[in-house]
Amino acid sequence: MQTLFSWIFVLLLFITGNVCDLSISPKGPVSVEALVGTDVTLSVSHAGVPHPEVMWFKGSLLVAKWSVGNSSLSGVASGVFKPELTGSLTFMNVSLRYNGTYTVEMNHIGEEKVSATFYLFVYDIIMNVSLHTDPGDAVEGQVSFTLYYSTMQGEAKEVRWFFNGLQLRNGSHYSISGKNLTINQPSRNHTGRYTVLLTNPFSSETQHWNITVLYGPDMPVLKVSPTKAVFVSGESLFLSCQAEGEPPPSATWFFNGESIATSSTGTVSLTNVKTSQSGVYTCVMINTRTKAKLQRNVTIIVYGGPVDFLPVILISMSQDEQTLVVIHCSAKATPQALVHWIKDGNHLQTGPKYQISTNTTQLFIYDFNVTTDLDTYTCTAINPLGNETVDTTLLGPQISNSSVFRSNNRTEVTLTWDVPLTSVITGFDIQMKGPELSSPSQPKLSIASDFRTIQSKPASARATTVSGLDPECTYYIRIIPKAGRTAGEQSEQHRIGPAAGLSGAAIAGMAAGIPCALLVLLIVLAFIYCGRRDRVPRYPVPRAVEKSTLNPHRLLRARLKPPPEYRHQQPERSAHLPTVNSSVRMATTV
């Protein structure tokens, strides 16, 4: 039928005498959109020539060729393309790989070649859209942060991005390119819900993503409660540290470089504060995700009244042998305590004899005289929170105790001593009585009958060593404390020499004599034991009767008195008996 129409058309042209040139329609490029798996036709029409030759190209590649009206379709890929008698080209079950630019060319002998262009877009259904970020976290202040999408199937013809429901466009804050949305220099204001909308002629898909921009910590806000410029010793206070950030930053407090107990909310509790807790407290805030840190300081001042203190005495001597005594009396107090000096109930003032330091904590006593200046000096420390008083009684030069230790070879001794804390001393003389000290290169000299100074020690000395002693000689050593030219009470005398202990000969004699003494003691005890064992009451007999030759029978007839019962009187008699040795001799005599 189509062939018949073509012949009729040509016949009419001859009848009318008008023969036209070959032409093709459409004239300009045409876009064609197709869904994967469907058939799509790139439609053309021609005029002027009844049976032109048709060639289709994809780019520069020939994909089909035939002549209009010819039933022979050689050169056409069967099952993929379907040529039409009009010159149109049909794609069967089109796939994504046929996306591209197609050109159709028609020509006839004696005619100029004509052509038309088609753009074929093949789409699939959009499915399984997902969003991703690069880098993983958006951090305030970084250069950029990118959000991009991917699909398991289908491509979008149009991509639109939204932030909290508002469509985004390219600008200074956002850049949209391909599948990417880039946030330039993200800030906390970019935190929110991002949406991508993908569309093509056959489907559309939407996906959301919540972005949280990490930031902080901001400058910490420090609070001291109660709000006071100065705290008093014994009071309590709280420190708090807060800062904005995402995630909320954690706080740690430091004092003198060391961390102190901090609650999870960033607070510190200080109870019963002391003046030693005055100082700078530092709060360090840290973002646990970004590791960013920021710190801020607060100064806490704690005032306290003067506390117990121990005066310190310093003594020096000038070249002209004048003694200077300094009493240092400093109390721990905040604010600094003002010290008043009193002697004999009178306030001391700066003058020729006494001078008080600028901070009032030191009293200088010039040209100290042991005779007139030994006294009790009172320092009273006063500040707005209280006062404290301490008395210092200066003592003359004296030694509180001393000891001596002799070396193993008995040629050297170490002398140690102590002095009262408030004793005024400018030095010590070490004196000895006995033979002159000797050395291996110097022979022993004559014995000195009086004490002589062998060493002089400064006021800070508390020990000395004396060498060159003769182990067979006796020495006496003592310490003389001095205050200027005034000598103080001497220490005890320490006796060093053989007499101070048992000699070798004495020890040997004692060792030999002990057995003899034990033997004598055993003999005496034996006599005592035997004497008590043989002691039987005996009656004393007159010597005249003992020597008489009288017949005992006659004596009885003479009516002599019976002897007294000494057995019963023995306890009374024993009180008048002589010692054991005497009774033994009497018994022997008898």
PDB file of C-alpha atoms in Angstrom, residues 73 115-116 127 226:
ATOM      1  CA  LEU A  73      16.730  -5.468   4.993  1.00  0.00           C
ATOM      2  CA  SER A 115      20.538  13.805   7.401  1.00  0.00           C
ATOM      3  CA  ALA A 116      18.860  14.142  10.806  1.00  0.00           C
ATOM      4  CA  MET A 127      16.084   2.324  43.349  1.00  0.00           C
ATOM      5  CA  PRO A 226      29.509  32.701  96.426  1.00  0.00           C
TER       6      PRO A 226
END
